[in-house]
XYZ file of C-alpha atoms in Angstrom:
667
model
C -4.352 -13.246 -26.826
C -5.215 -14.612 -30.726
C -3.784 -17.861 -31.745
C -3.062 -18.244 -35.413
C -3.330 -22.287 -35.678
C -4.233 -25.379 -33.347
C -1.724 -26.467 -31.096
C -1.557 -30.099 -30.145
C -3.188 -29.470 -26.160
C -1.399 -31.144 -22.893
C -4.506 -33.469 -22.544
C -5.742 -35.408 -25.370
C -9.032 -34.712 -23.726
C -8.926 -30.945 -24.694
C -9.939 -29.110 -27.850
C -6.724 -27.860 -29.505
C -7.833 -24.269 -30.033
C -5.310 -22.738 -27.823
C -1.551 -22.108 -27.640
C -1.352 -22.838 -24.002
C 2.022 -22.112 -22.220
C 3.826 -24.486 -20.153
C 3.049 -23.544 -16.900
C 0.191 -24.744 -14.663
C -0.779 -21.818 -11.993
C -2.220 -23.381 -8.540
C -3.587 -20.388 -6.260
C -3.373 -16.216 -6.696
C -3.156 -13.679 -4.374
C -3.084 -9.542 -5.570
C -1.031 -9.342 -8.073
C 0.783 -12.753 -7.422
C 1.118 -15.793 -8.683
C 2.206 -19.629 -8.334
C 2.683 -22.371 -9.895
C 2.275 -26.201 -9.320
C 6.298 -25.954 -7.897
C 5.587 -23.176 -5.393
C 7.048 -20.445 -7.771
C 6.272 -17.062 -7.837
C 5.307 -14.494 -10.664
C 3.939 -11.014 -10.680
C 0.946 -11.641 -12.543
C 1.187 -8.782 -16.120
C -1.545 -10.820 -17.747
C -4.647 -10.156 -15.448
C -6.760 -13.548 -16.802
C -6.867 -10.968 -20.237
C -7.753 -7.541 -19.021
C -9.788 -9.635 -15.970
C -8.822 -9.967 -12.688
C -9.073 -6.176 -12.258
C -8.841 -6.128 -8.558
C -6.324 -9.234 -8.305
C -6.422 -12.629 -6.918
C -9.637 -13.407 -4.266
C -9.460 -9.895 -3.611
C -11.262 -10.363 0.162
C -14.700 -8.532 -0.423
C -15.433 -10.816 -3.650
C -13.833 -13.611 -1.971
C -16.669 -13.231 0.841
C -19.382 -11.826 -1.570
C -19.036 -15.337 -3.086
C -18.952 -17.567 -0.172
C -22.256 -15.797 1.267
C -23.843 -16.238 -1.714
C -22.532 -19.687 -2.120
C -24.130 -20.758 0.893
C -27.802 -19.328 0.146
C -28.469 -19.662 -3.728
C -25.943 -20.364 -6.542
C -28.834 -20.464 -9.778
C -32.254 -20.054 -10.566
C -33.606 -18.789 -13.924
C -34.882 -15.603 -15.475
C -38.410 -16.711 -15.215
C -38.140 -15.452 -11.359
C -36.932 -11.497 -9.524
C -33.564 -11.843 -8.903
C -32.813 -8.973 -6.334
C -29.213 -9.144 -7.480
C -30.040 -8.275 -11.161
C -31.797 -5.062 -9.232
C -28.891 -4.071 -7.604
C -26.271 -3.959 -9.641
C -28.148 -2.802 -12.733
C -29.450 0.318 -10.383
C -25.375 0.670 -9.761
C -24.598 0.315 -13.970
C -27.612 2.563 -14.719
C -26.303 5.293 -11.645
C -22.793 5.323 -13.041
C -23.227 5.996 -16.609
C -25.784 6.811 -19.320
C -27.603 4.006 -19.024
C -31.622 3.034 -18.334
C -31.851 -0.773 -18.768
C -28.877 -3.712 -18.589
C -29.033 -7.389 -19.646
C -26.750 -9.933 -17.941
C -24.675 -12.534 -19.854
C -21.803 -14.796 -19.111
C -19.324 -13.225 -21.162
C -18.385 -10.352 -22.887
C -19.188 -11.915 -26.471
C -22.769 -12.378 -25.025
C -22.903 -8.867 -24.348
C -21.686 -8.220 -27.494
C -24.837 -10.107 -29.419
C -27.256 -8.394 -26.739
C -26.227 -4.920 -28.697
C -26.508 -6.039 -32.080
C -30.166 -7.421 -31.832
C -30.128 -4.588 -29.661
C -29.339 -1.856 -32.205
C -30.875 -3.679 -35.345
C -35.264 -4.934 -33.204
C -34.521 -0.522 -31.798
C -35.233 -0.017 -35.834
C -37.687 -2.187 -36.672
C -39.379 -1.349 -33.765
C -39.586 2.518 -35.302
C -40.640 1.155 -38.625
C -37.057 1.045 -40.606
C -36.309 -2.853 -40.607
C -34.190 -1.782 -44.306
C -31.459 -0.364 -41.202
C -29.835 -3.351 -40.269
C -25.844 -2.633 -41.698
C -23.281 -2.861 -38.394
C -20.244 -1.141 -38.894
C -16.854 -1.897 -36.789
C -13.139 -0.804 -37.665
C -10.382 -2.686 -39.148
C -8.067 -3.733 -35.752
C -11.117 -4.498 -33.816
C -11.901 -7.486 -31.567
C -15.515 -8.303 -30.256
C -14.952 -11.673 -28.851
C -15.647 -15.182 -30.938
C -19.027 -15.500 -31.339
C -20.174 -15.926 -34.989
C -21.774 -12.190 -35.127
C -18.911 -11.151 -33.001
C -15.977 -12.196 -35.481
C -18.272 -10.782 -38.186
C -18.789 -7.692 -36.463
C -15.042 -7.034 -36.183
C -13.699 -8.581 -39.684
C -10.778 -10.238 -38.701
C -9.355 -12.607 -41.635
C -7.905 -15.113 -39.260
C -11.251 -15.591 -37.106
C -13.697 -15.423 -40.198
C -12.125 -18.096 -42.422
C -12.875 -21.530 -42.793
C -16.325 -20.969 -41.408
C -18.656 -20.657 -44.695
C -19.471 -17.625 -46.172
C -19.806 -14.319 -43.680
C -23.210 -13.236 -42.692
C -24.271 -10.051 -44.387
C -24.665 -6.639 -43.484
C -21.571 -6.703 -41.361
C -18.518 -4.339 -42.613
C -15.477 -2.570 -41.264
C -13.821 0.616 -42.136
C -10.744 1.892 -41.928
C -9.286 3.567 -38.474
C -8.979 7.714 -39.300
C -10.745 7.130 -42.884
C -13.235 9.952 -41.805
C -14.481 10.032 -45.246
C -15.997 6.621 -44.856
C -16.747 6.945 -41.944
C -19.404 9.730 -42.167
C -20.356 8.063 -45.727
C -21.379 5.069 -43.747
C -23.096 7.019 -40.792
C -25.136 8.836 -43.851
C -25.872 5.545 -45.277
C -29.863 4.821 -44.780
C -29.508 1.424 -44.251
C -27.354 1.424 -41.318
C -28.784 0.888 -38.009
C -24.938 1.016 -35.849
C -21.512 1.408 -35.704
C -19.606 -0.067 -33.093
C -16.650 1.267 -31.650
C -13.853 0.403 -29.260
C -12.960 3.369 -27.424
C -9.024 1.853 -27.341
C -8.525 -0.872 -29.121
C -6.622 -4.257 -27.878
C -5.774 -6.216 -30.308
C -5.418 -3.327 -32.894
C -1.953 -2.169 -30.508
C -3.591 -0.787 -28.277
C -5.209 1.921 -30.427
C -7.325 4.517 -28.393
C -9.992 7.048 -30.931
C -9.368 10.459 -29.973
C -11.931 12.172 -27.503
C -12.651 14.737 -30.409
C -12.916 12.019 -32.982
C -15.304 9.764 -30.318
C -17.473 13.286 -29.984
C -17.945 13.917 -34.024
C -18.813 10.276 -34.136
C -21.677 10.692 -31.727
C -22.062 14.205 -33.816
C -22.863 12.162 -36.598
C -24.730 9.747 -35.502
C -27.076 11.230 -34.156
C -27.938 13.736 -36.911
C -28.570 9.978 -39.128
C -30.241 8.631 -36.717
C -27.771 5.375 -35.687
C -26.825 3.633 -32.956
C -23.326 3.489 -31.199
C -22.406 0.485 -29.932
C -19.147 1.229 -27.389
C -17.227 -2.288 -26.550
C -15.741 -1.790 -23.358
C -15.057 -5.143 -22.656
C -11.739 -5.080 -22.267
C -10.778 -1.317 -21.657
C -13.625 -0.302 -19.511
C -14.165 -0.693 -16.193
C -11.081 1.138 -14.443
C -8.485 0.363 -17.476
C -7.849 3.997 -18.457
C -8.164 5.607 -14.852
C -11.833 6.652 -15.607
C -14.554 4.068 -15.153
C -14.924 3.597 -18.745
C -12.493 4.817 -21.409
C -15.358 6.575 -23.051
C -15.900 9.300 -20.297
C -12.037 10.745 -21.248
C -14.416 12.466 -24.166
C -17.370 14.772 -23.426
C -20.496 14.621 -24.450
C -19.889 11.035 -26.595
C -22.258 8.570 -24.255
C -23.302 6.144 -26.234
C -26.630 4.447 -26.757
C -25.384 0.809 -26.292
C -22.650 -0.107 -24.291
C -20.830 -3.601 -23.714
C -18.932 -4.762 -20.335
C -17.495 -7.725 -18.906
C -13.815 -8.962 -18.174
C -13.293 -7.064 -14.744
C -16.600 -6.629 -14.328
C -17.044 -9.843 -12.507
C -13.584 -9.520 -11.003
C -12.543 -13.198 -12.893
C -16.002 -14.538 -12.071
C -18.412 -14.829 -15.478
C -20.197 -12.323 -16.106
C -21.144 -9.768 -19.131
C -23.332 -6.742 -19.566
C -25.009 -5.116 -22.497
C -26.257 -1.371 -21.114
C -28.574 0.974 -23.062
C -30.598 4.223 -22.730
C -34.323 3.237 -22.660
C -34.519 4.555 -26.579
C -32.144 2.405 -27.945
C -33.872 -0.823 -26.124
C -37.552 0.099 -26.868
C -37.537 -2.872 -29.303
C -36.256 -5.609 -26.650
C -39.165 -6.918 -25.221
C -40.656 -10.016 -23.794
C -39.619 -13.352 -25.491
C -37.044 -11.578 -28.025
C -33.702 -12.280 -26.587
C -32.794 -14.308 -23.225
C -30.325 -16.433 -21.071
C -30.535 -19.409 -19.071
C -26.797 -18.409 -17.145
C -26.704 -14.956 -17.504
C -27.465 -12.811 -14.359
C -27.657 -15.618 -11.498
C -27.537 -15.050 -8.178
C -23.950 -15.974 -7.565
C -22.741 -13.800 -11.016
C -24.241 -11.235 -9.169
C -22.506 -11.285 -6.018
C -19.254 -11.175 -6.898
C -20.462 -8.539 -9.755
C -21.977 -5.915 -7.379
C -19.065 -6.698 -5.327
C -16.356 -5.939 -7.432
C -18.268 -2.841 -9.582
C -18.984 -1.322 -5.687
C -14.927 -1.326 -5.405
C -13.595 -0.518 -8.874
C -16.201 2.620 -8.827
C -14.898 4.406 -5.958
C -13.074 7.463 -6.758
C -10.168 6.286 -4.840
C -9.707 2.987 -6.257
C -9.948 5.706 -9.851
C -7.442 7.722 -8.944
C -5.209 5.201 -8.031
C -5.327 3.906 -11.294
C -4.227 6.685 -12.439
C -1.598 7.467 -9.865
C 0.153 4.231 -10.824
C -0.670 4.772 -14.949
C 1.832 7.770 -14.081
C 4.435 5.927 -11.663
C 5.318 3.774 -14.739
C 4.787 6.130 -17.483
C 8.064 8.128 -15.311
C 10.243 5.307 -14.707
C 9.235 3.198 -18.250
C 9.642 6.650 -20.245
C 12.708 6.919 -18.011
C 14.379 3.464 -19.295
C 13.208 5.092 -22.763
C 15.567 7.661 -22.141
C 18.602 5.786 -21.479
C 18.482 2.511 -23.683
C 17.387 4.715 -26.975
C 18.629 2.141 -29.418
C 16.366 -0.557 -27.692
C 13.235 0.912 -27.514
C 10.661 0.000 -30.252
C 8.469 3.277 -30.165
C 10.350 6.178 -30.033
C 10.751 8.132 -33.435
C 7.457 5.545 -34.548
C 5.091 8.647 -34.706
C 1.591 5.832 -34.818
C -0.283 5.323 -31.689
C -0.562 1.974 -33.013
C 2.824 0.988 -31.244
C 1.633 1.282 -28.278
C 1.143 -2.355 -27.470
C 4.984 -2.666 -27.447
C 6.367 1.157 -27.295
C 6.074 3.472 -24.906
C 5.514 6.969 -26.211
C 2.325 5.566 -28.219
C -0.778 6.634 -26.402
C -1.935 9.959 -25.686
C -3.577 12.422 -23.087
C -2.543 14.088 -20.160
C -1.566 13.146 -16.407
C -2.400 9.385 -16.335
C -4.930 7.373 -16.956
C -4.728 7.009 -20.981
C -1.484 8.308 -21.129
C 1.990 7.772 -21.849
C 2.992 10.915 -23.354
C 3.197 14.373 -21.019
C 0.135 16.777 -22.433
C -0.110 20.085 -20.872
C -3.770 21.324 -22.429
C -6.314 21.382 -20.182
C -5.846 21.974 -16.111
C -9.052 19.671 -14.890
C -7.150 16.403 -16.588
C -4.485 17.018 -14.253
C -3.631 15.567 -11.250
C -3.277 18.424 -8.281
C -0.139 16.888 -6.812
C 1.125 17.137 -10.592
C 0.297 20.603 -10.593
C 1.438 21.599 -7.225
C 4.764 19.563 -7.968
C 4.534 22.045 -11.214
C 4.047 25.400 -9.716
C 6.495 24.444 -6.272
C 9.779 23.565 -9.030
C 8.430 27.090 -10.327
C 9.256 28.869 -7.262
C 12.331 27.369 -7.243
C 13.959 27.572 -10.289
C 12.554 31.336 -10.192
C 14.302 31.446 -6.543
C 17.569 29.809 -7.688
C 18.656 31.997 -10.539
C 18.620 35.399 -8.216
C 21.337 37.388 -9.697
C 21.488 35.459 -13.545
C 21.166 37.195 -16.304
C 18.750 36.088 -18.807
C 20.284 33.469 -20.881
C 22.357 31.890 -18.095
C 20.931 27.680 -18.038
C 19.617 26.238 -14.792
C 22.329 23.633 -13.370
C 20.271 20.783 -14.346
C 19.611 21.622 -17.934
C 16.277 19.530 -18.576
C 15.981 21.113 -22.201
C 19.524 19.894 -22.919
C 19.587 18.794 -26.713
C 15.890 19.336 -27.344
C 14.117 21.100 -29.185
C 10.405 22.777 -28.683
C 8.059 23.491 -32.184
C 6.146 26.839 -31.261
C 3.496 27.035 -33.498
C 1.134 30.522 -33.320
C -2.833 30.505 -35.087
C -2.812 33.669 -33.016
C -1.096 36.806 -32.216
C 1.389 36.550 -29.538
C 4.156 38.458 -27.848
C 3.914 37.240 -23.987
C 3.898 33.359 -25.267
C 6.396 33.669 -28.046
C 8.820 35.464 -25.829
C 8.642 33.831 -22.697
C 8.394 30.237 -23.847
C 11.801 30.805 -26.257
C 13.195 32.321 -22.895
C 12.000 29.335 -20.847
C 13.465 26.325 -23.402
C 16.678 28.895 -23.687
C 16.769 28.695 -19.772
C 16.519 24.805 -19.923
C 19.320 24.476 -22.419
C 17.092 23.335 -25.222
C 16.163 25.518 -28.189
C 12.748 25.942 -30.243
C 11.937 26.218 -33.943
C 8.885 29.173 -34.309
C 6.581 29.152 -37.067
C 2.720 30.600 -37.717
C -0.105 27.981 -39.495
C 0.855 30.280 -42.916
C 4.180 29.534 -42.833
C 3.300 25.582 -43.303
C 1.171 23.458 -45.005
C -1.323 23.321 -41.898
C -2.305 26.762 -43.157
C -2.699 25.174 -46.384
C -4.977 22.233 -45.264
C -2.860 19.384 -44.369
C -4.849 17.942 -41.804
C -3.879 18.395 -38.228
C -3.027 14.972 -36.870
C -0.796 14.481 -40.382
C 1.108 17.712 -38.885
C 1.086 15.956 -35.780
C 2.914 12.622 -36.867
C 5.469 14.920 -38.898
C 6.923 17.218 -36.028
C 6.786 13.889 -33.719
C 9.874 12.953 -35.692
C 11.707 15.933 -35.805
C 10.854 17.956 -32.585
C 11.193 16.816 -28.580
C 7.549 18.717 -27.697
C 5.383 21.201 -29.369
C 3.862 24.034 -28.108
C -0.045 25.307 -29.898
C -1.934 28.898 -29.582
C -4.076 27.737 -31.842
C -7.727 28.971 -32.542
C -9.712 25.597 -31.557
C -9.444 23.601 -28.614
C -9.920 20.744 -30.502
C -7.148 21.394 -33.263
C -4.786 21.043 -29.856
C -6.335 18.076 -28.833
C -6.316 16.165 -32.016
C -2.399 17.788 -32.050
C -1.774 15.661 -29.028
C -3.532 12.882 -29.938
C -1.639 11.639 -32.771
C 1.455 13.606 -31.073
C 4.202 11.142 -29.742
C 6.002 14.118 -28.024
C 4.571 16.082 -25.369
C 2.004 18.598 -26.530
C 1.306 21.850 -24.352
C -1.170 24.667 -24.652
C -0.380 27.861 -25.225
C -4.040 28.980 -25.362
C -7.010 28.318 -27.443
C -10.558 29.206 -27.154
C -11.471 26.599 -23.905
C -8.586 27.968 -22.077
C -4.996 29.032 -21.227
C -3.673 26.996 -18.459
C 0.020 28.194 -19.027
C -1.143 31.470 -17.672
C -2.845 30.942 -14.651
C 0.307 29.159 -13.719
C 1.698 31.919 -13.921
C -0.644 33.735 -12.219
C -0.751 31.616 -9.176
C 3.827 31.388 -9.175
C 2.420 35.761 -8.704
C 0.430 34.966 -6.303
C 1.845 32.710 -3.978
C 4.994 35.466 -4.089
C 3.116 37.986 -2.688
C 0.426 36.373 -0.371
C 1.288 32.753 0.314
C -0.698 29.734 -0.414
C -3.047 30.070 -2.881
C -5.177 27.087 -0.686
C -7.876 28.718 0.842
C -7.856 32.264 -0.542
C -10.452 33.906 -2.592
C -9.934 34.988 -5.662
C -12.530 37.307 -7.565
C -12.830 37.329 -12.168
C -14.343 40.651 -12.845
C -15.708 40.687 -16.927
C -15.949 38.140 -19.672
C -16.276 34.738 -18.989
C -13.733 33.588 -21.282
C -11.193 31.352 -21.855
C -8.588 32.945 -18.907
C -11.493 32.637 -16.472
C -12.288 28.663 -17.834
C -8.966 28.103 -17.102
C -9.344 29.457 -13.385
C -12.267 27.241 -13.120
C -10.556 24.226 -14.155
C -7.607 25.451 -10.877
C -10.460 26.216 -8.086
C -10.427 23.152 -7.567
C -6.801 21.228 -8.092
C -5.838 24.203 -5.805
C -8.361 24.411 -3.394
C -8.718 28.285 -3.514
C -12.305 29.778 -4.098
C -13.142 31.679 -7.176
C -15.922 34.787 -7.107
C -16.933 35.581 -10.931
C -18.869 38.502 -11.461
C -20.075 38.967 -15.440
C -23.273 40.128 -17.057
C -25.494 36.889 -17.272
C -24.941 36.650 -21.401
C -21.506 36.333 -20.710
C -21.482 33.921 -18.804
C -18.455 30.634 -18.409
C -19.139 27.739 -19.709
C -21.438 25.902 -18.304
C -19.541 23.111 -18.430
C -17.177 24.052 -17.143
C -18.724 25.197 -14.312
C -20.417 21.426 -13.925
C -17.107 20.175 -13.571
C -15.793 22.290 -11.732
C -18.904 21.687 -8.852
C -18.011 17.789 -9.716
C -14.469 18.370 -8.956
C -15.773 20.168 -5.560
C -14.529 23.358 -6.857
C -15.663 26.316 -4.793
C -17.177 28.600 -7.756
C -19.469 31.465 -7.267
C -21.478 33.334 -9.885
C -22.562 36.681 -9.616
C -23.474 40.232 -11.883
C -22.358 42.305 -8.691
C -18.400 43.142 -9.038
C -18.687 44.502 -5.730
C -20.005 41.477 -4.239
C -17.645 39.653 -6.123
C -14.170 41.012 -4.735
C -15.277 41.644 -1.141
C -12.523 40.148 0.757
C -10.652 38.767 -1.949
C -7.260 38.333 -1.803
C -6.710 38.477 -5.782
C -8.730 40.829 -8.208
C -8.591 39.256 -12.064
C -9.405 41.499 -15.307
C -8.893 40.553 -19.012
C -10.216 42.547 -22.163
C -14.135 42.699 -22.908
C -12.815 42.327 -26.466
C -10.891 39.314 -27.799
C -9.410 38.890 -30.749
C -12.070 37.530 -33.302
C -15.739 38.819 -31.013
C -17.139 39.993 -33.811
C -19.503 41.962 -30.872
C -17.333 44.287 -30.150
C -19.993 47.336 -29.609
C -22.365 45.537 -27.711
C -19.312 44.021 -25.870
C -18.353 47.518 -24.781
C -21.835 48.484 -23.032
C -22.477 45.141 -21.422
C -19.088 45.921 -19.268
C -19.284 49.272 -18.906
C -19.982 48.863 -14.804
C -17.247 46.198 -14.336
C -13.910 48.133 -14.935
C -11.624 47.879 -12.016
C -11.479 50.321 -10.326
C -9.318 52.013 -6.850
C -12.877 52.237 -5.473
C -14.027 48.339 -6.275
C -10.186 47.391 -5.151
C -10.727 49.153 -1.740
C -13.270 46.202 -1.684
C -11.187 43.699 -1.914
C -8.964 42.446 0.717
C -6.572 44.943 2.427
C -3.213 42.603 1.004
C -5.357 42.253 -2.464
C -3.323 42.204 -5.799
C -4.262 43.278 -9.104
C -3.879 40.895 -11.643
C -4.074 40.828 -15.958
C -2.800 38.646 -17.962
C -2.080 41.370 -20.597
C -2.796 43.021 -23.117
C -4.616 45.706 -21.347
C -6.892 47.854 -22.851
C -6.461 51.059 -20.332
C -9.795 52.489 -19.558
C -11.685 50.129 -20.455
C -11.605 47.081 -18.305
C -9.084 48.788 -15.618
C -8.175 52.461 -14.701
C -4.431 53.580 -15.086
C -4.513 54.255 -11.708
C -5.309 50.546 -10.719
C -3.225 49.266 -13.640
C 0.168 50.918 -12.347
C -0.595 51.187 -9.219
C 0.984 49.375 -5.536
C -1.600 46.647 -5.502
C -0.892 45.933 -9.616
C 1.634 42.967 -10.083
C 0.871 42.365 -13.966
C 4.586 42.530 -14.563
C 5.628 40.067 -12.429
C 3.279 38.008 -13.468
C 4.318 38.901 -17.313
C 7.469 37.503 -15.839
C 6.776 34.855 -14.784
C 5.702 33.388 -17.684
C 8.480 32.638 -18.664
C 9.568 30.419 -14.815
C 5.766 28.649 -14.525
C 6.539 27.989 -18.212
C 10.446 25.968 -17.208
C 8.432 23.815 -14.542
C 5.769 23.333 -17.365
C 8.555 22.284 -19.724
C 10.665 20.123 -17.315
C 7.154 17.954 -16.340
C 6.647 17.226 -20.234
C 9.901 16.035 -20.034
C 9.925 13.991 -17.262
C 12.461 15.937 -15.538
C 10.359 16.455 -12.162
C 7.180 14.990 -11.073
């Protein structure tokens, strides 16, 4: 809520720096406000991202009253137990080891900038003083903060700009690399989601890349999460949407106090090594009254059910607003803009999946989607398939949710089932497809992935990509203003798993509470089964040679999401009592160690003897193509327990429902 010029105040004794609305608010409760005349308003401002729990939340009011009757303020020359409690909670939930408490976000920024420079001084490199920010940033109104952001409207008229503060252009990767490699660089300060820059989110792959580069060159990363943190994106902090992207220093405020002035600068012990006695301080920061309210607010916001509610509400608004955009295309300022900077006004600018930071429905990683969403998609697939009994494959579903829509399909890898099933799926939904390989496009000749995403977003209504690198699909989605579907990457094959679960439930009923056994390589398909275990409530036993185990990040995430996944190197132990036995090729496209793999997996072949150890009603599954005589025998593959041909057909039905969800027709 910036102003370009001073406005005459209502009261002549108030400095005229705010362009205030002619509204005096008297009281608030929850999400509603009442003015002096008793008129009621729905508060969509929330104190500029500050009243995260609404107005007068009963737990915050109780904490304020209780502490207010004991002690308001003392001094940081004494221990303040409330500081210790809130600091412990912040460190428990984040990357940080230590915390400095302030009264506001801009004070937290000041502390962060000083911490970064003092770190290099402590390391014997006092020449490392340059702080790099980004265009479109906002870090507060103190003199150092406005110089860190560099917005001309905030720095002009205040004399010379501070030295050693510079800004990078958003998305200029080469300039960012050069800045980080500069031996005088101390730190880079980033808002994971910019506010004044247009609700512009830095892509997850860029956050990870930034971290990798800064670690390589000894540069500190400061995340300004004053506005985008404290649950606003559906995660406690926005950078948590990216893996392995935790900063060295982070600034928080606003919702940390739920409307009470509280800020904090969080840091690792290493980054804060220079912040010794006497180098920084605050009179009011972290006083007992602020800490009591801050602790109550943090405990409430950090609850898993609070964050889940944020994602649920976000999903509802995305669905409803997208419906308005479809009904009134001429009045929708964001449609076709192809830029994530439009998200402050438009409905289709931001990009991830399943709520949270998303306003577009991407289908990329099962673990990022809500269990209820995946269940809705699978139930819809059952219904759509059942309703087509007796129909020819070319007939269109009654609701035709893809009517008038086109899906672009990009293939970096060879494909049979993915290509034909998506083409058939779009036809049965009333839509059409455009098919290309990466080699046919400028994408295969060096055009950046993000540029291709922006171009195709203006030409089609959705994109399915079968890619070599998962990061490329993520980057494409981050820059796309239409839904993106993962048709297969090196990290996952979510469409296949949805088809497999559809097939399983057709034979054996609900998958919840059942046991599935994966035999063989801990590859991308195995990864998606791991992701699905917690979402659908089944147990997954994985038998593989130790050197070919699944990605440890996937296993750790499954444990975090209460998924029941067990590892063994004994196929017989894995299949014992299992309701499904699943295999895949031992040597996949791109594997250079083919002979070593064949030797390692020799004892992992699924034959009739192994199937006999499973549940009496167990089915055999394989995503195809299969190498008969290697991972599975002919007798099993062609036997009565095999459902592989149903799996192949069900790619159509599962993907129809995925597309229907992406287009907003269901869920």
